[in-house]
Amino acid sequence: MKGIFLFVLLMAASSASAEPRIVGVGKVAIHVPTPAGFSELTHAMKPLWVVNRAGVPASSEQLIAFIPEESVPAALTGSVPAVTRHFRLQVGKDGRDLEISRSMFVELKKITRESWEKIPHGLKNDIRAIEKQYSEALSEIGAAQNDVSLEAPVTLAPHYETSDSYHFSIISMLAFDQDGRPASKVGTGTAVLILAKGRILYAYV
């Protein structure tokens, strides 16, 4: 995930790897090109699909997700491969039909710029809910250990923006049991606010 923060370019540039997918956001259709070297995560990869969906807050809807092509064969056999990079595109459930003007997006970026340090504090309820979702997902796929703990993410200062996007990085910690022993994993990524056809989308890279 490191060094990849221009997910928004996928909204404007085509990829030779596959035809763009069309996702519906309310009454708006948005074309999402497949990133080169990646494949769409589908129901056919059920265990990984279930675990991936567990990371989506209840207030959001995941529109599409992509995983590295090299992870696809294992995912199709019912395994949950260690996916080190992924692309997710989401929309807030309350914002699917909300028309956002460019001036409104400018104001949203200003608010985010002024309050980014407070973002983790507002995620406590989401984090507890996602912990539960992960535990339920691991139980659903028959994982031996399903005790998951998430620490509040650390958000770094916004580092890039365009007229249609706003980017900031996130560091998170996941703790779990592995073969009866405590284990942890640090994840880094970039969250991007995107204005696309009058809708606010959230990309996580």
XYZ file of C-alpha atoms in Angstrom:
205
model
C 0.000 0.000 0.000
C 2.938 2.331 0.578
C 3.491 4.993 -2.023
C 0.151 4.419 -3.758
C -2.141 7.325 -3.082
C -3.579 8.373 -6.438
C -6.485 5.949 -6.472
C -8.584 8.799 -7.796
C -6.726 8.544 -11.103
C -8.510 5.238 -11.622
C -11.660 7.241 -12.054
C -10.214 9.012 -15.081
C -7.721 6.611 -16.655
C -8.458 3.327 -18.380
C -6.565 0.106 -17.743
C -5.633 -2.550 -20.227
C -6.241 -5.320 -17.700
C -10.060 -5.335 -17.889
C -13.114 -3.425 -18.979
C -14.219 -0.721 -16.539
C -16.896 -1.785 -14.081
C -19.994 0.328 -13.687
C -21.132 0.874 -10.105
C -24.374 2.538 -9.128
C -24.399 5.318 -6.544
C -28.035 6.220 -6.127
C -29.201 7.098 -9.633
C -25.675 7.857 -10.834
C -23.553 5.351 -12.787
C -19.799 5.625 -12.288
C -17.191 3.814 -14.397
C -14.378 2.325 -12.311
C -11.359 1.070 -14.318
C -9.604 -2.023 -12.987
C -6.090 -1.131 -11.747
C -3.343 -2.789 -13.779
C -2.181 -5.977 -12.047
C -5.383 -6.295 -9.999
C -8.649 -8.216 -10.270
C -12.067 -7.549 -8.820
C -12.849 -9.306 -5.564
C -16.012 -11.348 -6.181
C -18.434 -13.707 -4.417
C -16.572 -16.604 -6.071
C -13.723 -15.876 -3.614
C -16.160 -16.238 -0.718
C -13.869 -16.578 2.354
C -11.767 -13.578 1.329
C -14.879 -11.695 0.221
C -16.475 -12.296 3.650
C -13.376 -11.108 5.537
C -12.979 -8.088 3.272
C -16.589 -7.019 3.803
C -16.134 -7.270 7.557
C -13.907 -4.199 7.391
C -16.677 -1.996 5.983
C -18.358 0.265 8.564
C -22.108 -0.212 8.936
C -22.584 3.392 7.801
C -20.921 2.684 4.443
C -21.579 0.573 1.364
C -18.679 -0.994 -0.495
C -19.087 -0.452 -4.228
C -16.169 -2.532 -5.452
C -12.822 -3.929 -4.285
C -9.726 -5.136 -6.107
C -6.954 -7.514 -5.024
C -3.613 -8.392 -6.668
C -3.941 -10.853 -9.558
C -1.441 -13.201 -7.888
C -3.842 -13.599 -4.943
C -6.773 -14.686 -7.128
C -5.934 -18.425 -7.587
C -5.712 -19.022 -3.822
C -8.832 -16.940 -3.187
C -10.793 -18.966 -5.742
C -9.899 -22.214 -3.951
C -11.444 -20.961 -0.723
C -8.262 -19.757 0.955
C -7.712 -16.356 2.521
C -4.362 -15.279 1.065
C -2.293 -12.572 2.720
C -3.294 -9.596 0.590
C -0.741 -6.842 1.126
C -2.352 -4.345 -1.236
C -5.962 -3.710 -2.093
C -8.229 -1.035 -3.500
C -11.654 -0.376 -1.994
C -14.284 2.100 -3.131
C -17.118 2.963 -0.748
C -19.944 5.444 -0.316
C -21.726 6.582 2.812
C -25.216 5.080 2.906
C -26.666 8.489 3.743
C -24.900 10.051 0.764
C -25.927 7.750 -2.093
C -28.557 10.203 -3.333
C -27.030 13.401 -1.981
C -25.975 15.834 -4.718
C -22.695 17.532 -3.812
C -21.591 20.680 -5.628
C -17.964 21.630 -6.137
C -18.335 24.484 -3.629
C -19.701 22.024 -1.060
C -16.726 19.738 -1.688
C -14.345 22.652 -1.133
C -16.015 23.230 2.248
C -15.789 19.521 3.109
C -12.055 19.554 2.364
C -11.671 22.606 4.591
C -13.475 20.893 7.461
C -11.346 17.762 7.029
C -8.176 19.843 6.910
C -9.067 21.548 10.177
C -10.162 18.423 12.042
C -8.101 15.520 10.676
C -6.374 14.960 14.052
C -9.783 14.323 15.648
C -10.862 11.678 13.125
C -9.704 8.646 15.203
C -11.687 9.858 18.240
C -14.873 9.814 16.196
C -14.288 6.230 15.066
C -14.501 4.451 18.435
C -17.982 3.029 17.860
C -17.094 2.004 14.300
C -13.955 0.243 15.543
C -15.859 -1.802 18.135
C -18.463 -2.733 15.516
C -15.791 -3.730 12.982
C -14.050 -5.888 15.606
C -17.332 -7.772 16.021
C -17.798 -8.018 12.252
C -14.291 -9.464 11.820
C -14.865 -12.020 14.580
C -18.179 -13.062 13.013
C -16.586 -13.273 9.558
C -13.748 -15.470 10.821
C -16.282 -17.751 12.534
C -18.317 -17.907 9.310
C -15.345 -19.122 7.268
C -14.317 -21.610 9.955
C -11.131 -19.914 11.135
C -9.605 -21.532 14.205
C -9.087 -18.178 15.930
C -11.607 -15.374 15.738
C -10.611 -13.046 18.577
C -9.761 -9.750 16.864
C -8.789 -6.421 18.425
C -8.369 -3.134 16.575
C -6.606 -0.069 17.892
C -7.802 3.405 16.917
C -6.054 4.352 13.676
C -3.509 7.137 13.530
C -4.297 9.659 10.819
C -1.457 11.644 9.306
C -1.772 15.167 7.962
C -3.460 15.447 4.535
C -0.686 15.326 1.961
C -2.251 15.729 -1.484
C -5.351 17.241 -3.027
C -6.926 18.124 -6.353
C -10.172 19.871 -7.200
C -11.871 16.442 -7.050
C -9.962 14.633 -4.295
C -8.392 14.904 -0.865
C -5.800 12.424 0.429
C -4.505 11.508 3.884
C -2.691 8.455 5.226
C -3.717 6.066 7.980
C -1.744 3.709 10.242
C -3.695 0.965 12.013
C -2.913 -1.961 14.315
C -4.706 -5.310 14.275
C -4.177 -7.773 17.130
C -5.260 -11.413 16.975
C -4.433 -14.942 18.116
C -2.220 -17.052 15.885
C -1.761 -20.691 16.867
C -2.699 -19.781 20.419
C -0.177 -16.978 20.651
C -0.773 -13.203 20.518
C 0.115 -11.681 17.158
C -0.267 -8.281 15.601
C -0.140 -6.621 12.224
C 0.446 -2.999 11.293
C -1.350 -1.684 8.255
C -0.700 1.520 6.345
C -2.821 3.023 3.649
C -4.293 6.139 2.145
C -7.870 7.337 2.405
C -9.155 9.528 -0.410
C -12.270 11.672 -0.517
C -13.475 11.814 -4.117
C -16.044 13.997 -5.826
C -17.397 12.005 -8.784
C -20.517 12.996 -10.716
C -21.823 14.948 -7.761
C -21.318 12.134 -5.253
C -18.807 11.797 -2.414
C -16.915 8.502 -2.567
C -14.269 7.084 -0.244
C -11.300 5.186 -1.645
C -8.993 3.152 0.587
C -5.670 2.084 -0.875
